CSV table of C-alpha atoms and ligand atoms in Angstrom, one decimal:
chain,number,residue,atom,x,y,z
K,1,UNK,CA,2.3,34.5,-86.3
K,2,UNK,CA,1.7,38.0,-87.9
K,3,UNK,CA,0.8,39.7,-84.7
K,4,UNK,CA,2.4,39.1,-81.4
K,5,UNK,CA,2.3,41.1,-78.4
K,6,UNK,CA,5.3,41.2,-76.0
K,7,UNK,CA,4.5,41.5,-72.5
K,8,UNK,CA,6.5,41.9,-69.1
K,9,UNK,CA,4.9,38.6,-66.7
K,10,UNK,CA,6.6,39.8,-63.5
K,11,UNK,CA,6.7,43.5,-62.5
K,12,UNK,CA,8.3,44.8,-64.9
K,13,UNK,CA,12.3,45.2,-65.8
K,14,UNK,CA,12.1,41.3,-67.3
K,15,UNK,CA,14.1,42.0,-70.1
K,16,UNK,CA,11.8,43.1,-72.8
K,17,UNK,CA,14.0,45.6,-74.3
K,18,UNK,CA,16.2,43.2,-75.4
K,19,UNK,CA,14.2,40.4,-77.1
K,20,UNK,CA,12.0,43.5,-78.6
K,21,UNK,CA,15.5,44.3,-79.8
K,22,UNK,CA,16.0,40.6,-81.1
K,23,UNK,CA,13.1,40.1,-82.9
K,24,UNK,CA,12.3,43.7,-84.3
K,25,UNK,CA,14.5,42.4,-87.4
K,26,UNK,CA,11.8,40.3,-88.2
K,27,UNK,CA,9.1,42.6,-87.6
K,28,UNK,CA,8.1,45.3,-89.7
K,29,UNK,CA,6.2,47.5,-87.3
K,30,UNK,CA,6.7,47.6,-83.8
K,31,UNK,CA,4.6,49.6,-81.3
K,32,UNK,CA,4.6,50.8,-78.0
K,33,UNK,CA,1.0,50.2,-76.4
K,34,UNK,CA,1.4,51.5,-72.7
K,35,UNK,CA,3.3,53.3,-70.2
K,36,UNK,CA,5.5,56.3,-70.1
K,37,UNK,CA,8.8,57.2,-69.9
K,38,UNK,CA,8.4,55.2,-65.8
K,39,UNK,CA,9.6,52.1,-68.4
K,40,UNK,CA,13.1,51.7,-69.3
K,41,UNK,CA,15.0,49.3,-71.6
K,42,UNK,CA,18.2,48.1,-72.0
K,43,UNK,CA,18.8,47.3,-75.1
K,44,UNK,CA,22.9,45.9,-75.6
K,45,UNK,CA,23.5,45.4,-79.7
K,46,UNK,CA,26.4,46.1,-82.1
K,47,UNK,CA,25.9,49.8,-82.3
K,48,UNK,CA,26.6,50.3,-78.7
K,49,UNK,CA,24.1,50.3,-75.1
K,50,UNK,CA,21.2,52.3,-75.2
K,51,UNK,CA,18.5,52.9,-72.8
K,52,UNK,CA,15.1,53.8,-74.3
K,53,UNK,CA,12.3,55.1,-72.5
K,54,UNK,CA,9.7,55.7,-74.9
K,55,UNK,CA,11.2,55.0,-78.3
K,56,UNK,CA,10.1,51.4,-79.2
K,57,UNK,CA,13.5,48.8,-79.4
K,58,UNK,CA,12.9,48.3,-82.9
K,59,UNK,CA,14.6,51.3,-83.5
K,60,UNK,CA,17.8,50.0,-84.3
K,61,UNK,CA,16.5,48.1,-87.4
K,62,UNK,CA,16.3,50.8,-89.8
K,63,UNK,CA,13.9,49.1,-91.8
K,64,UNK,CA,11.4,48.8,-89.2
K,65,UNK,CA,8.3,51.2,-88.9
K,66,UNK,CA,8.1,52.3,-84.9
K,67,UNK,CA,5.2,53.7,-83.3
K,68,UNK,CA,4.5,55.1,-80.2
K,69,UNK,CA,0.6,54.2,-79.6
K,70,UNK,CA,-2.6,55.9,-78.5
K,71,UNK,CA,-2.6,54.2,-74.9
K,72,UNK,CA,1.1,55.9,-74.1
K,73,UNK,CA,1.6,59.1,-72.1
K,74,UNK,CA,4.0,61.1,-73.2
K,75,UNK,CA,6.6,63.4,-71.7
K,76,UNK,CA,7.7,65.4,-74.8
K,77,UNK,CA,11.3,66.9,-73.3
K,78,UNK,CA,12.0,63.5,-72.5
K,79,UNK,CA,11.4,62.0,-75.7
K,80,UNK,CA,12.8,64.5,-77.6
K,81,UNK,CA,16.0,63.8,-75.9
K,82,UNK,CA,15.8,60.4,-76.8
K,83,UNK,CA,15.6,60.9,-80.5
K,84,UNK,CA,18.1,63.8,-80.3
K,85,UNK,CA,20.6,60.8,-78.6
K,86,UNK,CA,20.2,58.4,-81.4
K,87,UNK,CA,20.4,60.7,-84.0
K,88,UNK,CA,23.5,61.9,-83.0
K,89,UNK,CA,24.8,58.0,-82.6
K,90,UNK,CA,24.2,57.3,-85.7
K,91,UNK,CA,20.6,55.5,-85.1
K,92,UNK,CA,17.9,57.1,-87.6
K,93,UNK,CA,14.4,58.0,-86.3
K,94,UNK,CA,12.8,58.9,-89.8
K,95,UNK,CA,10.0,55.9,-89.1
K,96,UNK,CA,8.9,56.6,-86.0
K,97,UNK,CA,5.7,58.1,-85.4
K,98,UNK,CA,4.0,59.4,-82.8
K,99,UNK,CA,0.0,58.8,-82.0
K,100,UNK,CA,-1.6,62.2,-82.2
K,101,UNK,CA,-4.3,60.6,-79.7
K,102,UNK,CA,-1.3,59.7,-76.9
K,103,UNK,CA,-1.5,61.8,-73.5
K,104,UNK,CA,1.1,64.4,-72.9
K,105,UNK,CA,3.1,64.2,-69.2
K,106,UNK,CA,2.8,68.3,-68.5
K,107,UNK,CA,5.0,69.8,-65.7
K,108,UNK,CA,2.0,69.5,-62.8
K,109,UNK,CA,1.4,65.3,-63.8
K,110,UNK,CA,5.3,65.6,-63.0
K,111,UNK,CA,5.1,67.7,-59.7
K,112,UNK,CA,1.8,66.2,-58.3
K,113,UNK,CA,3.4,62.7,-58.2
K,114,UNK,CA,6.4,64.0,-56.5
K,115,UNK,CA,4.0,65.9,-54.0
K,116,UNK,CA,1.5,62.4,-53.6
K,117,UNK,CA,4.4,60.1,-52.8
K,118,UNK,CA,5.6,62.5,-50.4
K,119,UNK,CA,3.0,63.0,-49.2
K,120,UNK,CA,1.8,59.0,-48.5
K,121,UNK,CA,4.6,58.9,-46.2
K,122,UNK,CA,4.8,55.3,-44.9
K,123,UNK,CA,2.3,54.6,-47.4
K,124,UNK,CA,4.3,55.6,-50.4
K,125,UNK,CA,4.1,53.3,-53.8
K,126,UNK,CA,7.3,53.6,-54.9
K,127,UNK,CA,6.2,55.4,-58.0
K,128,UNK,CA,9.1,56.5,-61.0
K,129,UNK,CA,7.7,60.3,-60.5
K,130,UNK,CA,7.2,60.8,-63.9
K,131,UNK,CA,3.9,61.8,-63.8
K,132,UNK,CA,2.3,58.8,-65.1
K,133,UNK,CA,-0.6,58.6,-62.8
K,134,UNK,CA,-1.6,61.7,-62.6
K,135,UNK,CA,-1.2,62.0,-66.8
K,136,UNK,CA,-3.5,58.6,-66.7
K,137,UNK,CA,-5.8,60.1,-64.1
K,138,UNK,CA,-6.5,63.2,-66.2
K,139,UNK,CA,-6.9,61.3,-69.2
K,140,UNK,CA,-9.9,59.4,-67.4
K,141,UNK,CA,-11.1,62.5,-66.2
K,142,UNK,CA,-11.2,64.1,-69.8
K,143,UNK,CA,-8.9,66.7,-68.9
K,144,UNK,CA,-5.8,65.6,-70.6
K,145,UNK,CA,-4.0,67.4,-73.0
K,146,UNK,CA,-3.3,65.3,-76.3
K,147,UNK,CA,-0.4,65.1,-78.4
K,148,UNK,CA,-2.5,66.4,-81.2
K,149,UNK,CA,-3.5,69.7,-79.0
K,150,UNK,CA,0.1,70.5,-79.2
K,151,UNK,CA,-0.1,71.0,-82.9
K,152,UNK,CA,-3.2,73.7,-82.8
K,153,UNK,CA,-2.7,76.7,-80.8
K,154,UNK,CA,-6.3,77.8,-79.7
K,155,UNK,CA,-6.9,73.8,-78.5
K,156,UNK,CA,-3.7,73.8,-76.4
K,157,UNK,CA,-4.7,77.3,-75.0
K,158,UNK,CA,-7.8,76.7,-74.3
K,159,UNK,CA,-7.8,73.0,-72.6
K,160,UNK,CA,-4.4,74.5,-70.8
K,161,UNK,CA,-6.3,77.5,-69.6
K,162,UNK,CA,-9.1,75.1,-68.1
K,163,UNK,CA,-7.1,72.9,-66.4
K,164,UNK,CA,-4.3,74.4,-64.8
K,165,UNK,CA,-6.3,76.6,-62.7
K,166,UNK,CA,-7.9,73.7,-60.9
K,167,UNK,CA,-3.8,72.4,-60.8
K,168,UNK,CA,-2.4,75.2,-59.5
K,169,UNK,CA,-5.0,75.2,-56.6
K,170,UNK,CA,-4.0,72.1,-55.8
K,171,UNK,CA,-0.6,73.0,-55.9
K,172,UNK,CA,-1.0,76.2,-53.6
K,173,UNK,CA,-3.6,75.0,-51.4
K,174,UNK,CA,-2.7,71.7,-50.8
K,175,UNK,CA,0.9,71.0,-51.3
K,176,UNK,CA,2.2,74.4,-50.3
K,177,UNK,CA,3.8,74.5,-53.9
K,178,UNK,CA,4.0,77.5,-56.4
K,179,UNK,CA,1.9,77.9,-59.1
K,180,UNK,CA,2.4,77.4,-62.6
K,181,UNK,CA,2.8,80.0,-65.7
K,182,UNK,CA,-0.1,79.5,-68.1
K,183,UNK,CA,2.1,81.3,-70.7
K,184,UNK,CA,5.2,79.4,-70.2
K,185,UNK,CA,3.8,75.8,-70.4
K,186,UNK,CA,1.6,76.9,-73.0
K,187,UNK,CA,4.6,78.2,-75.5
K,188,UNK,CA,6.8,75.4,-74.2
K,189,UNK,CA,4.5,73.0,-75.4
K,190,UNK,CA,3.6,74.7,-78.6
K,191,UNK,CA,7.6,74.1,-79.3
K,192,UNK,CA,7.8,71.2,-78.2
K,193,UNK,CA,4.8,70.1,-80.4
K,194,UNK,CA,6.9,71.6,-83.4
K,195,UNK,CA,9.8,69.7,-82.6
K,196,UNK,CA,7.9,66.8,-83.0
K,197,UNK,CA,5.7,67.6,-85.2
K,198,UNK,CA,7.5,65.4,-88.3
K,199,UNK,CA,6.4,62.6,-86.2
K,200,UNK,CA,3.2,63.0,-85.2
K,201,UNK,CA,0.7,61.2,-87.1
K,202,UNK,CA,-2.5,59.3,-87.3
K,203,UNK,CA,-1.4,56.2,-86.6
K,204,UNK,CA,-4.5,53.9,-87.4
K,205,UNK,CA,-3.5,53.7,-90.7
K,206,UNK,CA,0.1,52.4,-90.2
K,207,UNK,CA,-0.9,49.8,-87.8
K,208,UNK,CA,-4.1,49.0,-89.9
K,209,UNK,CA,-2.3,48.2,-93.0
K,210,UNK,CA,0.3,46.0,-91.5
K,211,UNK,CA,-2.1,43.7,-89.9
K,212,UNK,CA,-4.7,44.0,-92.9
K,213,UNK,CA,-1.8,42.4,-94.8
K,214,UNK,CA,-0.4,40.1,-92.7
K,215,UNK,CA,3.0,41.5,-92.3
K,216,UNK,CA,4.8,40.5,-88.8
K,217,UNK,CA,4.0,43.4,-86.1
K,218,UNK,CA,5.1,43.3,-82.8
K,219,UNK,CA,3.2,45.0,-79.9
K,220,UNK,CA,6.1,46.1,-77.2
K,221,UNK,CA,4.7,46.1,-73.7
K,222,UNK,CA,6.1,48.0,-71.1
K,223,UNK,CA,5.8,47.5,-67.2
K,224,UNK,CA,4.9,44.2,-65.9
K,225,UNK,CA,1.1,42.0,-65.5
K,226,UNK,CA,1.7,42.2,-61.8
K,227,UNK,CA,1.5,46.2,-62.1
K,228,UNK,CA,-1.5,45.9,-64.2
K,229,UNK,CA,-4.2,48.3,-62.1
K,230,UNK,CA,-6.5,45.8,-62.3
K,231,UNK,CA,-5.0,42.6,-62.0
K,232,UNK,CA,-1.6,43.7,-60.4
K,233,UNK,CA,-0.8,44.0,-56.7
K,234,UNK,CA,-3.1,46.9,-55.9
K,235,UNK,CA,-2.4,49.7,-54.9
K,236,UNK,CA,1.3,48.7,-55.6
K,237,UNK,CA,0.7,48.9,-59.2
K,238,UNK,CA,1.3,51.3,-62.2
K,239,UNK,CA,-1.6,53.2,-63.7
K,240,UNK,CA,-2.0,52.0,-67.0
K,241,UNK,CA,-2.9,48.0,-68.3
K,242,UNK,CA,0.5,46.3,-69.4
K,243,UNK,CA,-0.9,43.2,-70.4
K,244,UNK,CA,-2.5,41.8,-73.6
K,245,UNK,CA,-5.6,43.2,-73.3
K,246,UNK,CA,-3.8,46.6,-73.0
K,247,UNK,CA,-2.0,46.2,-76.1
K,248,UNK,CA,-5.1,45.9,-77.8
K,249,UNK,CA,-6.8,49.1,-76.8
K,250,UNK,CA,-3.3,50.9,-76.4
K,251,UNK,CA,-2.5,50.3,-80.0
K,252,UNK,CA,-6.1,50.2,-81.3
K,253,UNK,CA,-6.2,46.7,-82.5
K,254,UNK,CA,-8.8,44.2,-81.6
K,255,UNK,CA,-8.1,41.3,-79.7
K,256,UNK,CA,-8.9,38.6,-82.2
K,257,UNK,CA,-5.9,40.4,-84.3
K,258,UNK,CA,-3.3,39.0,-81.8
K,259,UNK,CA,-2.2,35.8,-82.6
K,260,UNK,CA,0.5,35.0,-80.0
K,261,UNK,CA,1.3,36.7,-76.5
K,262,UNK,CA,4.8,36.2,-75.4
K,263,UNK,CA,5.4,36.5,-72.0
K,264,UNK,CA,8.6,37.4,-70.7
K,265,UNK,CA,9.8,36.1,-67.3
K,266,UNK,CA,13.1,36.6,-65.6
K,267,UNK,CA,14.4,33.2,-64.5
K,268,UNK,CA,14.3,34.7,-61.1
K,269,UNK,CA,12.0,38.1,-59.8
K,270,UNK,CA,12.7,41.2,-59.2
K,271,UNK,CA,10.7,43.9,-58.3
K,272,UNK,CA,11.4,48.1,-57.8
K,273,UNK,CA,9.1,50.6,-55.4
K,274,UNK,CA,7.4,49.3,-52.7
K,275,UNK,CA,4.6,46.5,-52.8
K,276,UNK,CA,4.3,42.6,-51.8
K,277,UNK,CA,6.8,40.5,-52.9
K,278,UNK,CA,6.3,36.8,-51.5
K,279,UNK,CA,9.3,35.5,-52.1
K,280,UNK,CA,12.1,38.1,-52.2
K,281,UNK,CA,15.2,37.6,-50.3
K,282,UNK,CA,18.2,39.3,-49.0
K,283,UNK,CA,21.8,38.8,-48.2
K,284,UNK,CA,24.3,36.7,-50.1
K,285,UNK,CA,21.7,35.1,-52.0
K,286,UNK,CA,20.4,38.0,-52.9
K,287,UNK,CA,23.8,39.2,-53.7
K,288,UNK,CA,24.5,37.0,-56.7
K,289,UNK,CA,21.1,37.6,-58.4
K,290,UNK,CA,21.9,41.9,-58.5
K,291,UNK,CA,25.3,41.2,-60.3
K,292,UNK,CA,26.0,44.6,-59.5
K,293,UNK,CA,28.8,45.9,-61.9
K,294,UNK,CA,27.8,43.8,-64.8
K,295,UNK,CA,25.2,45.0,-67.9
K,296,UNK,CA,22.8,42.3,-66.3
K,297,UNK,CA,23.2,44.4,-63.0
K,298,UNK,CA,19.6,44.8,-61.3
K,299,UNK,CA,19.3,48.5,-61.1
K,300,UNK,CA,16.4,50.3,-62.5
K,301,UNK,CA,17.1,51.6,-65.8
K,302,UNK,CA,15.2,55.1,-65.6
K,303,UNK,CA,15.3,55.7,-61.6
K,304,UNK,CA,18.9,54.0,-60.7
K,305,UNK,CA,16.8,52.2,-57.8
K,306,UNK,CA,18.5,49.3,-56.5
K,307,UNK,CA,15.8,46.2,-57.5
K,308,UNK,CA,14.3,44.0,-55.1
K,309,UNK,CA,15.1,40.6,-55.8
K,310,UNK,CA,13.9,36.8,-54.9
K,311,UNK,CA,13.3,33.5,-56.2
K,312,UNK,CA,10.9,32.5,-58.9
K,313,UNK,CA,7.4,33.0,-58.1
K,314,UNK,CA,4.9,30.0,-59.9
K,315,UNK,CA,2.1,31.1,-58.2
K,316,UNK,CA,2.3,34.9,-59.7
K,317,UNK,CA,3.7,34.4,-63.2
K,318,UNK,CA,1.0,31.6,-63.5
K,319,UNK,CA,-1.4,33.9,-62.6
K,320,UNK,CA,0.2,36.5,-65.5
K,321,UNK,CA,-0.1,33.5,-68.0
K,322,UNK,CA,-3.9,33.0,-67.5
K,323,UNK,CA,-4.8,37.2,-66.9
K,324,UNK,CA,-3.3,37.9,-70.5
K,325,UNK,CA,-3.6,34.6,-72.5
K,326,UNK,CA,0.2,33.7,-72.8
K,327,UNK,CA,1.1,31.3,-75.1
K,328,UNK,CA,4.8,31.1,-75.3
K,329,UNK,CA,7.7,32.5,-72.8
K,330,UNK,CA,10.9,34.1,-73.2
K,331,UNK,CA,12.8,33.0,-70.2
K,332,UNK,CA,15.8,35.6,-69.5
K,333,UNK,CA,18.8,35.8,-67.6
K,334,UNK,CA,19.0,32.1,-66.9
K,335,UNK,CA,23.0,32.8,-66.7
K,336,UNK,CA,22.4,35.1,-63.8
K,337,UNK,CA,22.0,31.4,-62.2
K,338,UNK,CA,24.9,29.6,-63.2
K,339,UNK,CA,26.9,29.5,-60.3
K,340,UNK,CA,24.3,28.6,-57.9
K,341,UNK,CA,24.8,25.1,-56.5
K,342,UNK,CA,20.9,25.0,-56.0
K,343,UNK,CA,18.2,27.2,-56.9
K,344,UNK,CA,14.5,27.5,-54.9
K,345,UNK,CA,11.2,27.8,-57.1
K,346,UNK,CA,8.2,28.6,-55.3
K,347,UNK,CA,5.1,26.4,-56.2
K,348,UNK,CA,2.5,27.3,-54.4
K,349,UNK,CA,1.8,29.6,-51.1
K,350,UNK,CA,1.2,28.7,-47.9
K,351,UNK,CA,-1.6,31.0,-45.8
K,352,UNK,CA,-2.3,29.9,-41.8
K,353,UNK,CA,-4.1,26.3,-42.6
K,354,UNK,CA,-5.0,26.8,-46.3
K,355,UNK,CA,-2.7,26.9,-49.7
K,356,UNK,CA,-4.5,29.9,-51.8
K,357,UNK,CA,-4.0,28.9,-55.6
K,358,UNK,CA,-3.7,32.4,-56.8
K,359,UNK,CA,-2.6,35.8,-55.5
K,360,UNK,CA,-4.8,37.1,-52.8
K,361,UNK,CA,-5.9,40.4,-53.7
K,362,UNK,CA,-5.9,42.1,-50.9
K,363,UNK,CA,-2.4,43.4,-49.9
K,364,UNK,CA,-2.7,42.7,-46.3
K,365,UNK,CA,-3.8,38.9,-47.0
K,366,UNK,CA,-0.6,38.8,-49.8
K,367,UNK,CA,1.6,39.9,-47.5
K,368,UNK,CA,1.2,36.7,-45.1
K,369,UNK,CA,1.4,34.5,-47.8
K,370,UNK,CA,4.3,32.4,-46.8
K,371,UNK,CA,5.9,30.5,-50.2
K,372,UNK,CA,6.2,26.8,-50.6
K,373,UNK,CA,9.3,26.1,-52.2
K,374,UNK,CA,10.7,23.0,-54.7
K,375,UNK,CA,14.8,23.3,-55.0
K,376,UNK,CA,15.8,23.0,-57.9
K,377,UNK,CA,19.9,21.4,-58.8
K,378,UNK,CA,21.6,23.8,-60.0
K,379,UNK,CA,24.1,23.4,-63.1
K,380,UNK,CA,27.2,25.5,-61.6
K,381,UNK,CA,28.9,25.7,-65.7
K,382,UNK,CA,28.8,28.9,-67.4
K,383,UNK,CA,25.4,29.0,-70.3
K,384,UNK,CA,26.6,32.6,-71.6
K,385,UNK,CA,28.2,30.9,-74.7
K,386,UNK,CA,25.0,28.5,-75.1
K,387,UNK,CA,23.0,29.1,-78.9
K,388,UNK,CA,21.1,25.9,-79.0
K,389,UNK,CA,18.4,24.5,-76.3
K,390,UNK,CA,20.9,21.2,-75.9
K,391,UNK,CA,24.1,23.4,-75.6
K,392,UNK,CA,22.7,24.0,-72.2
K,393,UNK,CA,23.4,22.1,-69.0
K,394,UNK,CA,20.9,19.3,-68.4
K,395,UNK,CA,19.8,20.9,-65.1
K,396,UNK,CA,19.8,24.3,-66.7
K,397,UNK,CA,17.3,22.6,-69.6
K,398,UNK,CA,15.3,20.9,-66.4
K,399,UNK,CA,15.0,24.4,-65.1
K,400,UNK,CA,13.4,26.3,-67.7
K,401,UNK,CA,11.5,23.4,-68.7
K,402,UNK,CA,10.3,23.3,-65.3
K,403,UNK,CA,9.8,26.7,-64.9
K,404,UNK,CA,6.9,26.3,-68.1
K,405,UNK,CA,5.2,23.6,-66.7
K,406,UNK,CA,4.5,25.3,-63.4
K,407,UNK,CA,3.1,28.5,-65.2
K,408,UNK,CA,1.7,26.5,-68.0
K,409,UNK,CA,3.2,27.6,-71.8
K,410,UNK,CA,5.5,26.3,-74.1
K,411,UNK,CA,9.3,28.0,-74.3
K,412,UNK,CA,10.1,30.3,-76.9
K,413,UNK,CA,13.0,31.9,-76.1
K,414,UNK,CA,16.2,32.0,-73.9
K,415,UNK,CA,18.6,34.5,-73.2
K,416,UNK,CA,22.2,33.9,-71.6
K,417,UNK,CA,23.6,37.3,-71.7
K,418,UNK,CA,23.1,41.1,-72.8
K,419,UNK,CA,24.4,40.9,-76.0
K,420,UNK,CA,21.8,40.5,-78.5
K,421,UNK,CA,23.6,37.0,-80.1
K,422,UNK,CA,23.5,35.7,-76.5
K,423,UNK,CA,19.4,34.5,-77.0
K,424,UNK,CA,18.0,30.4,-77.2
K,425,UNK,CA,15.5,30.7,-79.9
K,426,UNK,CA,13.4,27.0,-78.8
K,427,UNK,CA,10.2,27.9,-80.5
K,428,UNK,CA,10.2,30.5,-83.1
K,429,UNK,CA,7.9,33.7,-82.3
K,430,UNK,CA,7.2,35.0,-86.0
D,501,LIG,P1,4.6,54.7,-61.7
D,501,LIG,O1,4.3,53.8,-62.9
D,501,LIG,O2,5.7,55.6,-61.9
D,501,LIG,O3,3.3,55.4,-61.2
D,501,LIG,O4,5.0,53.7,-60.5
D,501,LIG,C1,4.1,52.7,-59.9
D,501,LIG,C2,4.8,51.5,-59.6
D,501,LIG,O5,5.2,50.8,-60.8
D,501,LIG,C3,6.1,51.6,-58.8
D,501,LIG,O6,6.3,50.5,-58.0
D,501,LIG,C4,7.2,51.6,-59.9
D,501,LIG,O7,8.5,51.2,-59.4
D,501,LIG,C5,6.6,50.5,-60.8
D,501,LIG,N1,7.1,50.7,-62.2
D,501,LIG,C6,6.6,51.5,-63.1
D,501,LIG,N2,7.2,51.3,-64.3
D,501,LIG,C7,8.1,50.3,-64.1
D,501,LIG,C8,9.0,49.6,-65.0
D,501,LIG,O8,9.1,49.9,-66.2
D,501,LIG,N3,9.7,48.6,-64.5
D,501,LIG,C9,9.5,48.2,-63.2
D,501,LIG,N4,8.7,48.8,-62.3
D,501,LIG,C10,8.0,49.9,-62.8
C-alpha cells in the first residue's frame, strides 16, 4: 500500500498525530495536505511531548522526507517557531520542505477572523482565529499571497500593495479597527520568507518521485470529514476539504494514486467550537471521557478549549467512511473506556416519525435529530498494556469490532495509550 492517506473521521482531534507519528517510520515521505496551524497534534514518543501545528508528525524519523503541501495555509511566525522548538530539542528539520504554492496567514486573515466571530455574536462558529478562513477565502478570490511571493520582492510588494487597501477598509470601516502598515508587513514578510527560504521548494518533484517509484508515502490529514465545507456540518465547519479527496488536490496527487484511506475514529466523539453534536453528553459521564489531567486529556491542543464530548456516533462516522472512500480504521483511545461498566453507541437517529439514514444537512433539521442508542458491555480491566488484538478484553474486542461493522471498514489499528508502543496493529497499513 504505497500511498495511504490519513484522515480525521470525526471533527477533528481523533488522534492523528500520533498514528502519523507511528507509522512515519515506515513511510518515507509524509505530507501535510490541508489546514493551518487551527490543527494541532499531540504527538507522545521517546524524545519527549510535542505539539505540532504545521510540521507533519513524521518529523521525528530523521529519515523521513516531510512536506508541507500546496493545499495548506500557512502562518510563517508560527511555523518558524515550530522548527526553531525542535531544533533546539534535538529534532532535525533539514527534510522538510515547504510548497512554494501554499497560502500565507498575513496579520488581517488573523484579525478579520477575530473581528467575524465577534462579530456573529450568538451565531459564532467556534473558529481557532488563526486566520484560516479568511487565508482560504482570499485564496479563492485570487488575492492570496503565496509562499513563493515571499521569496521575490516586487511580487510580495506589489500583490501586498493591492490587497491591503481593500483590508484595511474593512478594518476601519467596518470593524472600527486600525489599519495596517504596508511597510511593516511587507518587510516582515520579506524576513520571514528568508528565514524559511532553505525550505521552500517545488514540491511536485519530491512527491512525484516517491509515488512514481512506489516508495510508502503517507498523506497526513488534518481537521476532521465532519468539518469538511462541503460535506461537514455547515456552517459549523472549517474552510478547507480534510478528507481524501482533499489530500489529493492539497498534495497534488491524483486520486487513482491513493491506494488506501485510513480513517481515524476516536472510540468515542468529541467535538470543539460550536456546531451540532447529536449525541454529546455532560456530567459524570462526560467526566470520565475528558480525563482531565492525563496526556489523553480532551483539551484542544492549539486553543486550550475544553472539548465537547459524547458517545460514538454510527450514523456520522458512517457517513465519513462513504464521503472519503475509507477502507481501513484506526480506532483510538479505546482505554479512555475501560472503566465504564457499559458504554452507548448510537445506531441510527431518530427525527419526529422517521429514522434519517444519514446526517441531515441542514443544521436546524440535525439539531432535532434525537440518537437511537445500542449499549454496549463494557470490559471494566485496564487495555493500556494490550500489544496484540487477543490481549484485549473480549468485550473490548466486541467493541471495536462492532464499532467497524456499523461504519462499514475493516480495523487496522488500535491505540491504548499516548505513548507511541501503546498501538494494536490488526491489519497492517503499509
Ligand atoms: P477554523 O478552522 O479555525 O476556521 O474553525 C472552524 C471550526 O473548525 C471550529 O469549530 C474549530 O473548532 C474547528 N477546527 C478547526 N481545526 C480543528 C482541529 O484541528 N481539530 C478540531 N476542530 C478544529
Amino acid at each position: 500500500m504505497p500511498v495511504v492517506a490519513l484522515i480525521g473521521a470525526q471533527w477533528g482531534d481523533e488522534g492523528k498525530g500520533h498514528l502519523v507519528d507511528l507509522l512515519a517510520s515506515k513511510a518515507r515521505l509524509v505530507v501535510r495536505y490541508g489546514g493551518g496551524n487551527n490543527a494541532g497534534h499531540t504527538v507522545v514518543n521517546p524524545l519527549g511531548t510535542f505539539k505540532l501545528h504545521l510540521v507533519p508528525s513524521g518529523i521525528f524519523d530523521p529519515s523521513t522526507v516531510n512536506v508541507i503541501g500546496p493545499g495548506v495555509v500557512i502562518d510563517p511566525e508560527v511555523l518558524l517557531g515550530e522548527i526553531k522548538d525542535l531544533e533546539a530539542r534535538g529534532v532535525t528539520t533539514a527534510k522538510l520542505f515547504i510548497s512554494e504554492r501554499a497560502h500565507v496567514i498575513m496579520p488581517y486573515h488573523i484579525m478579520l477572523d477575530q473581528l467575524q466571530e465577534s462579530s456573529r455574536g450568538a451565531g459564532k462558529i467556534g473558529t481557532t482565529g488563526r486566520g484560516i478562513g479568511p487565508a482560504y477565502a482570499d485564496k479563492m478570490s485570487r488575492v492570496g499571497i503565496r509562499v513563493a511571493d515571499l521569496l521575490h520582492e516586487e511580487t510580495l510588494l506589489n500583490r501586498l500593495r493591492g490587497v491591503l487597501e481593500e483590508k484595511n477598509r474593512l478594518l476601519t470601516r467596518i470593524y472600527n479597527a486600525k489599519p495596517l502598515s504596508l511597510h511593516d508587513i511587507y518587510l516582515r514578510y520579506l524576513d520571514f520568507g528568508h528565514q524559511l527560504s532553505d525550505h521552500i521548494a517545488n514540491v511536485h518533484p519530491i512527491i512525484h518521485r516517491a509515488v512514481e517509484k512506489d516508495f510508502p508515502v503517507l498523506l497526513e490529514g488534518a481537521q476532521g470529514a465532519l468539518l469538511d465545507v462541503d460535506h461537514g456540518t455547515y456552517p459549523y465547519v472549517t474552510s478547507s476539504p480534510p478528507g481524501s479527496a482533499g489530500a489529493c488536490q492539497g498534495a497534488g496527487i491524483g486520486p487513482t494514486q491513493i491506494n488506501s484511506v485510513l480513517g481515524v475514529l476516536k472510540a468515542y466523539t468529541t467535538r470543539v467550537g460550536e456546531g451540532p453534536f447529536p449525541t454529546e453528553i455532560e456530567g459524570d459521564e462526560a467526566t470520565v471521557l475528558r480525563q482531565i489531567g492525563t496526556p489523553w486529556a480532551e483539551v484542544g491542543t492549539t486553543t486550550g478549549r475544553l472539548r465537547r464530548v459524547g458517545w460514538f456516533d454510527a450514523v456520522m462516522s458512517r457517513y465519513a467512511v462513504q464521503v472519503n472512500g475509507i477502507d481501513t480504521l484506526a480506532i483510538t483511545k479505546l482505554d479512555v473506556l475501560d472503566t465504564l461498566p457499559t458504554i452507548k453507541v448510537c445506531t441510527g437517529y431518530r427525527l419526529h416519525e422517521t429514522q434519517p439514514e444519514y446526517p441531515p444537512a441542514t443544521v436546524a433539521v440535525l439539531s432535532q435529530v434525537e440518537p437511537i442508542y445500542e449499549e454496549l458491555p463494557g470490559w471494566q480491566t485496564p487495555t493500556t498494556e494490550a500489544r496484540r488484538f487477543q490481549d484485549l478484553p473480549d468485550a473490548a474486542q466486541a467493541y471495536a469490532a462492532r464499532l467497524c461493522q456499523l461504519v462499514g471498514a475493516r480495523l487496522g489499528i488500535i491505540s491504548v495509550g499516548p505513548g507511541r508502543d501503546q498501538t494494536i496493529v490488526v491489519n497492517e497499513v503499509f
